[in-house]
Short mmCIF file of C-alpha atoms and ligand atoms in Angstrom, two decimals:
data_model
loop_
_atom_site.label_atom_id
_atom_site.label_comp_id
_atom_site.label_asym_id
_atom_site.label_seq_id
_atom_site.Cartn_x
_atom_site.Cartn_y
_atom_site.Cartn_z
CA UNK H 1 104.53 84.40 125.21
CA UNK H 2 100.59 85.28 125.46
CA UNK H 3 101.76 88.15 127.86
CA UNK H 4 103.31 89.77 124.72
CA UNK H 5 100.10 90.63 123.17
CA UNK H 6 98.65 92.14 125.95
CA UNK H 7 101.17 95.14 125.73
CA UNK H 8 99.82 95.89 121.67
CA UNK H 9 97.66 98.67 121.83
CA UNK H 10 94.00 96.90 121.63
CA UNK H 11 92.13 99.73 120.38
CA UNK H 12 93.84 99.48 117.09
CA UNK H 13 93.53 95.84 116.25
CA UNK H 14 90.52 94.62 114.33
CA UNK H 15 87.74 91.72 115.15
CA UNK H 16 90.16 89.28 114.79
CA UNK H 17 91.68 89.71 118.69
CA UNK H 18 88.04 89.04 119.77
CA UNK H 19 88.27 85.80 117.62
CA UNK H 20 91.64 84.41 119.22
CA UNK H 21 90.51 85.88 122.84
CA UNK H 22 87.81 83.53 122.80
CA UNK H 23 89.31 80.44 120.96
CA UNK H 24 91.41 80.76 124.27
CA UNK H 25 88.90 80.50 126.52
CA UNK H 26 87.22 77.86 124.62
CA UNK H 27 90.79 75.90 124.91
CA UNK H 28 91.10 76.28 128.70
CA UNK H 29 87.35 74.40 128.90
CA UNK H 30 87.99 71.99 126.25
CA UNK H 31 91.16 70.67 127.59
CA UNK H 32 90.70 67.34 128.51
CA UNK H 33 89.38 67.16 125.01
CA UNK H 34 92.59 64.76 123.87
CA UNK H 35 92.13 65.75 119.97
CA UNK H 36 92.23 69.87 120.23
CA UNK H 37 94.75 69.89 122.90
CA UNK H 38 97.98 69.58 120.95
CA UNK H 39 96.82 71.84 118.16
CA UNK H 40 96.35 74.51 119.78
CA UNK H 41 99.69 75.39 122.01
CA UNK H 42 101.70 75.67 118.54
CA UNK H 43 104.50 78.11 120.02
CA UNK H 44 103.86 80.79 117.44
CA UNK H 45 100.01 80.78 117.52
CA UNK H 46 99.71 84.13 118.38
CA UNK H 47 102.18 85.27 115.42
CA UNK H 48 101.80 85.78 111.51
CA UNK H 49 102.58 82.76 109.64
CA UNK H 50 105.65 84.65 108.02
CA UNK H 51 107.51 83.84 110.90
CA UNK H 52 107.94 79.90 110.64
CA UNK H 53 110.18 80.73 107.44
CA UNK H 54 111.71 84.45 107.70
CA UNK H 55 109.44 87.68 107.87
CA UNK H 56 110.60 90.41 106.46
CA UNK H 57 109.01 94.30 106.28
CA UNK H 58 106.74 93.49 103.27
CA UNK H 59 105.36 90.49 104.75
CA UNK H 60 103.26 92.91 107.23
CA UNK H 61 100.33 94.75 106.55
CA UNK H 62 100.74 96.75 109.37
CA UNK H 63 103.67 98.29 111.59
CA UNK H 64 101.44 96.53 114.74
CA UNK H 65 102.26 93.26 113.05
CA UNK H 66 105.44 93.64 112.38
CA UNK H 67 106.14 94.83 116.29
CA UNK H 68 104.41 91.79 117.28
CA UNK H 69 107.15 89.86 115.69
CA UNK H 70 110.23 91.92 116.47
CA UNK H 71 108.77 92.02 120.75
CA UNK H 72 108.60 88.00 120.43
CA UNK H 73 112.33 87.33 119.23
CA UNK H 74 115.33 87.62 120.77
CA UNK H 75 118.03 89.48 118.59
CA UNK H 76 116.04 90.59 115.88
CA UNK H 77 116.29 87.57 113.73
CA UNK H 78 113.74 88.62 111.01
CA UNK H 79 115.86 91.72 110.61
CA UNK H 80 112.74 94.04 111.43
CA UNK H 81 114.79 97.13 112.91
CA UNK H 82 117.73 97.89 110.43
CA UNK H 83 118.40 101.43 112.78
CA UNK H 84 118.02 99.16 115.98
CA UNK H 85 115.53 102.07 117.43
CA UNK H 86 113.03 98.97 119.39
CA UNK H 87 110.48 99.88 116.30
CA UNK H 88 110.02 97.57 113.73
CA UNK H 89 109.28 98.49 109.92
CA UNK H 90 108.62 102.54 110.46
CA UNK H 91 107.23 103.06 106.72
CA UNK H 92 104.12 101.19 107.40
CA UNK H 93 101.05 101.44 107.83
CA UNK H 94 100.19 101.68 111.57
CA UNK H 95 97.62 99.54 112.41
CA UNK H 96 95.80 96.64 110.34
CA UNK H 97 93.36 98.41 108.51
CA UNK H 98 89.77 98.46 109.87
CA UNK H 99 87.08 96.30 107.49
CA UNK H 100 84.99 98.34 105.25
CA UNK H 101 81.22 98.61 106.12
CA UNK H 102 80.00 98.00 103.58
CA UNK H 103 77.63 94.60 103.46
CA UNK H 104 76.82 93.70 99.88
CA UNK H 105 73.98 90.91 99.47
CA UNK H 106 74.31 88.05 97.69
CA UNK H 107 73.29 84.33 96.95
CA UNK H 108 76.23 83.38 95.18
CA UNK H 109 77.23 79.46 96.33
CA UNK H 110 80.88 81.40 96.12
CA UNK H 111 80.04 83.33 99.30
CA UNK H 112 78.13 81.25 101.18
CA UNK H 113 80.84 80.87 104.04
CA UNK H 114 81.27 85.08 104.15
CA UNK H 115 82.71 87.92 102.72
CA UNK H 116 86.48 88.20 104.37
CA UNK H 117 87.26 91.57 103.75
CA UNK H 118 84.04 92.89 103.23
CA UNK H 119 83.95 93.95 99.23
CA UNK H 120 81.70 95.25 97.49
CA UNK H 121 80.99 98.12 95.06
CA UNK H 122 81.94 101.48 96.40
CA UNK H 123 85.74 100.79 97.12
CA UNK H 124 88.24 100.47 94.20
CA UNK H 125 90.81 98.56 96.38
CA UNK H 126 88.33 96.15 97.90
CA UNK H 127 85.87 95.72 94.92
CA UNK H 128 83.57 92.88 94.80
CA UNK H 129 83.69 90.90 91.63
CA UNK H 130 80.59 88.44 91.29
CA UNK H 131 80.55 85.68 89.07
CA UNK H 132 78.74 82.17 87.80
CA UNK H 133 82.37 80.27 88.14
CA UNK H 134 83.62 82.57 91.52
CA UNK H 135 83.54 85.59 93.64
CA UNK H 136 86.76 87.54 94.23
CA UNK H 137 87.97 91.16 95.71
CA UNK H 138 90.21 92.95 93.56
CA UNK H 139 92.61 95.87 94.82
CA UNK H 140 93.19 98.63 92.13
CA UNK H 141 95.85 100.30 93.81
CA UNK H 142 97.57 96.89 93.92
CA UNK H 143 96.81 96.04 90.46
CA UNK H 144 95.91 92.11 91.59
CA UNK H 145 93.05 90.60 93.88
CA UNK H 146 92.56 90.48 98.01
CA UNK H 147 91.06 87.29 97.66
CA UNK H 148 88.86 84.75 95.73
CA UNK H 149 86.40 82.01 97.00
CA UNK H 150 84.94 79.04 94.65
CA UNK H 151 82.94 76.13 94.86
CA UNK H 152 84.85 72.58 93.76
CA UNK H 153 83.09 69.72 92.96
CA UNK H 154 82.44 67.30 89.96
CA UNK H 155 80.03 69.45 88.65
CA UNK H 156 82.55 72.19 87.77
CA UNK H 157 85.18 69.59 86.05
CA UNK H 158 84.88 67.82 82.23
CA UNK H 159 87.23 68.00 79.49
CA UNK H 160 87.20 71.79 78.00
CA UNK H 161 91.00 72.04 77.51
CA UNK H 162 92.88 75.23 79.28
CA UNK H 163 91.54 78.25 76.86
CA UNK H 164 95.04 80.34 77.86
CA UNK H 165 93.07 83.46 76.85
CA UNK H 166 94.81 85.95 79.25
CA UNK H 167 92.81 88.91 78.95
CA UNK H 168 91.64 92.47 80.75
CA UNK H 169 88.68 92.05 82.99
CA UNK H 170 86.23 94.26 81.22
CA UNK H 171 84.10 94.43 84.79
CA UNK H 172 86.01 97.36 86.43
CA UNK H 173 84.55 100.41 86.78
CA UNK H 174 85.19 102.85 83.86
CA UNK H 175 87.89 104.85 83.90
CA UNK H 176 89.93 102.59 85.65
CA UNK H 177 93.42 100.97 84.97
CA UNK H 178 92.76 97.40 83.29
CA UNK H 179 95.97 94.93 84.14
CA UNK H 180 96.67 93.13 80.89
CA UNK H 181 99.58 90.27 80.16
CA UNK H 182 101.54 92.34 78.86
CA UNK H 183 102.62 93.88 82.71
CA UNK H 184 104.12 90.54 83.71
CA UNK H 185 105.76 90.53 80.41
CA UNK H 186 109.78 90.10 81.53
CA UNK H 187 109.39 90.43 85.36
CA UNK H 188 110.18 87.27 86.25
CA UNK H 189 106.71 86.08 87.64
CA UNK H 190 104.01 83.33 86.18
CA UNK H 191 100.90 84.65 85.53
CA UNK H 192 99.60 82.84 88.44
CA UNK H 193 95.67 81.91 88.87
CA UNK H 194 94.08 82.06 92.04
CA UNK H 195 91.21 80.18 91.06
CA UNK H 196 93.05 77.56 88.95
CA UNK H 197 92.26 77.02 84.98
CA UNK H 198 91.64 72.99 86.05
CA UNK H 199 89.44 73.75 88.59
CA UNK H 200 86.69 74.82 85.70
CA UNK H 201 86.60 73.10 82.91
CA UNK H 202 83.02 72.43 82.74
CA UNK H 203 82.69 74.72 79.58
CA UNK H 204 84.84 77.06 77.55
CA UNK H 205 83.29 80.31 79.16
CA UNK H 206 83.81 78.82 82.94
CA UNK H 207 87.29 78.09 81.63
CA UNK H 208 87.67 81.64 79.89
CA UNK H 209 86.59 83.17 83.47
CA UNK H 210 90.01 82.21 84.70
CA UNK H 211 92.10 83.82 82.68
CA UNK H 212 90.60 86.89 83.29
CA UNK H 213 93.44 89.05 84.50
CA UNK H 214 91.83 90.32 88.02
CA UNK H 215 92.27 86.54 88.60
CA UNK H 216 96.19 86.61 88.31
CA UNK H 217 98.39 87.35 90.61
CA UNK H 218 102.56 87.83 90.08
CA UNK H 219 103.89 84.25 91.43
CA UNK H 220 107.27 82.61 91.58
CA UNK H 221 107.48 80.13 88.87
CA UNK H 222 109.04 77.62 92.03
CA UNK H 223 105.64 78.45 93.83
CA UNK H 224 103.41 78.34 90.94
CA UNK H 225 104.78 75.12 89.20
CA UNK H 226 105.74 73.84 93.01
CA UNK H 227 103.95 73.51 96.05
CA UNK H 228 101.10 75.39 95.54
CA UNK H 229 100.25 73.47 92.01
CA UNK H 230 100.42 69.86 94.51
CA UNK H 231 98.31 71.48 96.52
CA UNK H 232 95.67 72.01 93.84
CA UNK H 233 96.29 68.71 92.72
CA UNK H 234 95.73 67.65 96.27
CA UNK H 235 92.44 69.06 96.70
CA UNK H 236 90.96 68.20 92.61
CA UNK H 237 92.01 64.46 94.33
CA UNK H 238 89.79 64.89 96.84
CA UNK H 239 86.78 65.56 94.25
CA UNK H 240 88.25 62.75 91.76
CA UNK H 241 88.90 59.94 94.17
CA UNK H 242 86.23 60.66 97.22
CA UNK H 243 83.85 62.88 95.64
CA UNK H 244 84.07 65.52 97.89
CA UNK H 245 82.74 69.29 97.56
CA UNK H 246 85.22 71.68 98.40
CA UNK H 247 84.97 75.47 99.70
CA UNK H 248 87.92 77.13 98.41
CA UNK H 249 89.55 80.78 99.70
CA UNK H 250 92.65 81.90 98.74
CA UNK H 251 94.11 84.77 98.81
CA UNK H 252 97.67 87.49 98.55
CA UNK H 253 99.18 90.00 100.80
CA UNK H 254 102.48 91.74 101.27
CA UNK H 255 104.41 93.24 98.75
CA UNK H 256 107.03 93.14 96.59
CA UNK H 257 109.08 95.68 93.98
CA UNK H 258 105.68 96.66 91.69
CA UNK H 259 106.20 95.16 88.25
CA UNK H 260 104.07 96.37 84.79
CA UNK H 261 105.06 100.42 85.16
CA UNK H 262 104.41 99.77 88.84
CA UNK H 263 100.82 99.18 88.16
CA UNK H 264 101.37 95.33 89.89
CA UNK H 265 102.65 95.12 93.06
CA UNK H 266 103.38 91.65 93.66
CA UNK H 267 102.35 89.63 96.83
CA UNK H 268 104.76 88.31 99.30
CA UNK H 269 102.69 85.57 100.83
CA UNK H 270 99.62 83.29 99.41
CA UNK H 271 97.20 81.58 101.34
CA UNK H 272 94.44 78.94 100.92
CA UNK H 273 91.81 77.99 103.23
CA UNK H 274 89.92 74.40 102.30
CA UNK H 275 86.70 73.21 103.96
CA UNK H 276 85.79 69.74 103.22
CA UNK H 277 82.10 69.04 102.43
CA UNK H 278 80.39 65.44 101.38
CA UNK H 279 77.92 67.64 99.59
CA UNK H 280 76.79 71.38 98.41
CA UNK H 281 78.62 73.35 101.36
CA UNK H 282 76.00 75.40 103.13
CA UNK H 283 76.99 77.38 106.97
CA UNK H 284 74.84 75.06 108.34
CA UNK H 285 76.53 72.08 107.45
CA UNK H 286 79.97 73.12 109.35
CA UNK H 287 80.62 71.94 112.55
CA UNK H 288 83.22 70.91 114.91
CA UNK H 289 83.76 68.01 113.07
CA UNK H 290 84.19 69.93 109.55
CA UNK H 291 87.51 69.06 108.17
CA UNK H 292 89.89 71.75 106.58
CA UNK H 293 93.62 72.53 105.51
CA UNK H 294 95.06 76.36 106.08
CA UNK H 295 97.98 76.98 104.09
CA UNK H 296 99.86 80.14 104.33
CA UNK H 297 103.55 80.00 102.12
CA UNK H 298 105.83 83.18 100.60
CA UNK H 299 105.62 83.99 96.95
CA UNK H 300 109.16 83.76 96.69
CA UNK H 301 111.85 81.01 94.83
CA UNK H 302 113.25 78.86 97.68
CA UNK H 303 110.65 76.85 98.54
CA UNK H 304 109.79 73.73 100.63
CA UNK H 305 108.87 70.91 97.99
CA UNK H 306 105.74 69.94 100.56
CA UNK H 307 102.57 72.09 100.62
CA UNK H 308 101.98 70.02 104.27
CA UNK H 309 105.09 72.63 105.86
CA UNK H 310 102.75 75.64 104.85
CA UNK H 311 99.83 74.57 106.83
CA UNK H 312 98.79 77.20 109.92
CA UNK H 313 95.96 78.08 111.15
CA UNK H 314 92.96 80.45 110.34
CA UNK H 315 93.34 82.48 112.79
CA UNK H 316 96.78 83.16 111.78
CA UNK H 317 95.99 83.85 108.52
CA UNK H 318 93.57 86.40 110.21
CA UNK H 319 95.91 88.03 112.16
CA UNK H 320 98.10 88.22 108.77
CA UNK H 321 95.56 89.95 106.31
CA UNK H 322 93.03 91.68 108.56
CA UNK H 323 90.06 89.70 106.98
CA UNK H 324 87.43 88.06 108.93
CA UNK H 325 87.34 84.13 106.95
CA UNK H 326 84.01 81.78 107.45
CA UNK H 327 82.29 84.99 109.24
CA UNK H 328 78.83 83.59 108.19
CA UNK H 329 79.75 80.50 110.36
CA UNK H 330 78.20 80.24 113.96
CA UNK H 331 80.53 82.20 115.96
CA UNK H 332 81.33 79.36 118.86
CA UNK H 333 82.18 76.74 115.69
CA UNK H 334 84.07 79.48 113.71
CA UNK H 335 86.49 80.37 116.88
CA UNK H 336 86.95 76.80 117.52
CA UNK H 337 87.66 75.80 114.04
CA UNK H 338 90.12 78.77 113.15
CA UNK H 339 91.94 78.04 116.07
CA UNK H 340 93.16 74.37 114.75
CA UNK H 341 96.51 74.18 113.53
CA UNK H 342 96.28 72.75 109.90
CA UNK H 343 97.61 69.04 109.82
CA UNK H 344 96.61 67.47 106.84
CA UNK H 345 99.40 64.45 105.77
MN1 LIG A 1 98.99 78.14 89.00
MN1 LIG A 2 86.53 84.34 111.07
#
């Protein structure tokens, strides 16, 4: 099972391989440790999250990944290699792409634990969007957002009722195509929020920021109105009831048929990473005690009632996108803590 990764060609894969290499050696020293032992041998560890429901091409974002999946399984079961050639989903991309270079500086609360893909202002499809109520990185050529990361606690809840005022995000550079509501009109998705409408509601303009349309995504009405909305619910519980602070990422990849003149290509998989504070989250306050759910589900409309059968692990969700999550975390901590399966009741 390990053995299979070993035959990839390293060169290609990103900072990520580093990241599991040595959450592996930090298992084989840490295992009479009784609570990290189980979590850690899940059999599909080493494989994309897609693959505890059923992968298919789109799920990938690279023909690497997709390999990876088709070498493990006996039979082809994801239906990978339609011509039956040993090569799994030709038409894409070869290897994960590398990270841009770019480091862009700032003291936004909303980036405290990093910068996954590393966004900022030079690249269109991985352009840094900096805000009081959240920080995200929006893809043009994708029409929707990479990811977004936000602060949750009490001080960014009250009772400013949703403003539903769905609107193009002025902030992209000029000259560029603006997504507006009117390209989900009839194509079957919600205008889904990645940073949710109830998760500011502090004031009308924190409110307002949300509907901005670099913040929505094309989502299954059974996701949006599903799973994914208890698992908001979930975590604005753990503010209401326990008075927790919450460090929120979430993000989309894969794709779907482009809706909106093919200006929105819609994601095949969301994913959420949650880290559990008792009070303003700083990198200095995680440790190996730091509590956190990874979710990882597909964007499609047969879904699992439970958010608790989406949970994986970070460094799955790693291997999935490419991104480096909590990179401003000490590196020992951050390898041990991605490695943890997710098992939140
Ligand atoms: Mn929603
Ligand atoms: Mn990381």
């Amino acid at each position: 099972m390990g053995g299979t990764l070993q035959h990839q060609n390293l060169a290609h894969w990103p900072r990520w391989i580093n990241h599991s290499a040595r959450a592996a050696s930090l298992f084989l020293t840490l295992t009479s440790c009784n609570n990290l032992t189980s979590d850690l041998v899940a059999p599909n560890a080493h494989l994309p999250p897609c693959v505890e429901q059923n992968c298919d091409c789109g799920d990938f974002v690279s023909q690497d990944l997709a390999q990876l999946v088709l070498d493990d399984f006996q039979g082809d079961p994801h239906n990978l290699d339609g011509d039956q050639n040993g090569r799994a989903c030709e038409r894409l991309p070869q290897s994960t792409p590398e990270l841009d270079w770019e480091t862009y500086f700032s003291n936004n609360p909303h980036l405290a634990l990093g910068n996954p893909s590393h966004a900022g202002q030079e690249n269109i499809d991985n352009y840094l969007i900096d805000r009081e109520q959240y920080v995200l990185a929006y893809s043009q050529s994708r029409g929707v957002l990479r990811w977004a990361s936000w602060v949750l606690s009490r001080d960014w809840v009250g009772d400013t009722d949703r403003q539903n005022n769905f609107r193009p995000d002025g902030i992209l550079p000029r000259g560029t195509y603006q997504v507006t509501p009117g390209d989900y009109t009839n194509s079957g998705y919600d205008r889904g929020h990645m940073v949710p409408s109830a998760d500011r509601t502090a004031s009308k303009q924190d409110n307002s920021a949300t509907f901005l349309m670099t913040n929505i995504f094309p989502q299954t009405a059974e996701n949006n109105r599903g799973p994914w909305r208890e698992f908001e619910n979930y975590c604005r519980d753990l503010i209401y009831q326990q008075d927790k602070t919450l460090y929120i990422i979430g993000g989309v990849y894969g794709q779907k048929l482009p809706i909106g003149k093919d200006k929105v290509i819609p994601p095949s998989r969301i994913w959420k990473v949650v880290v559990i504070f008792d009070q303003s989250p700083t990198v200095e306050d995680v440790s190996y005690s730091t509590q956190m759910v990874a979710l990882d589900m597909p964007n499609s409309d047969r879904l699992d009632e439970k958010w608790q059968s989406y949970q994986t692990s970070i460094d799955r969700i790693e291997l999935a996108t490419g991104y480096d999550l909590l990179s401003e975390v000490d590196e020992t901590i951050q390898a041990e803590l991605e490695s943890r399966h997710s098992n939140a009741p």
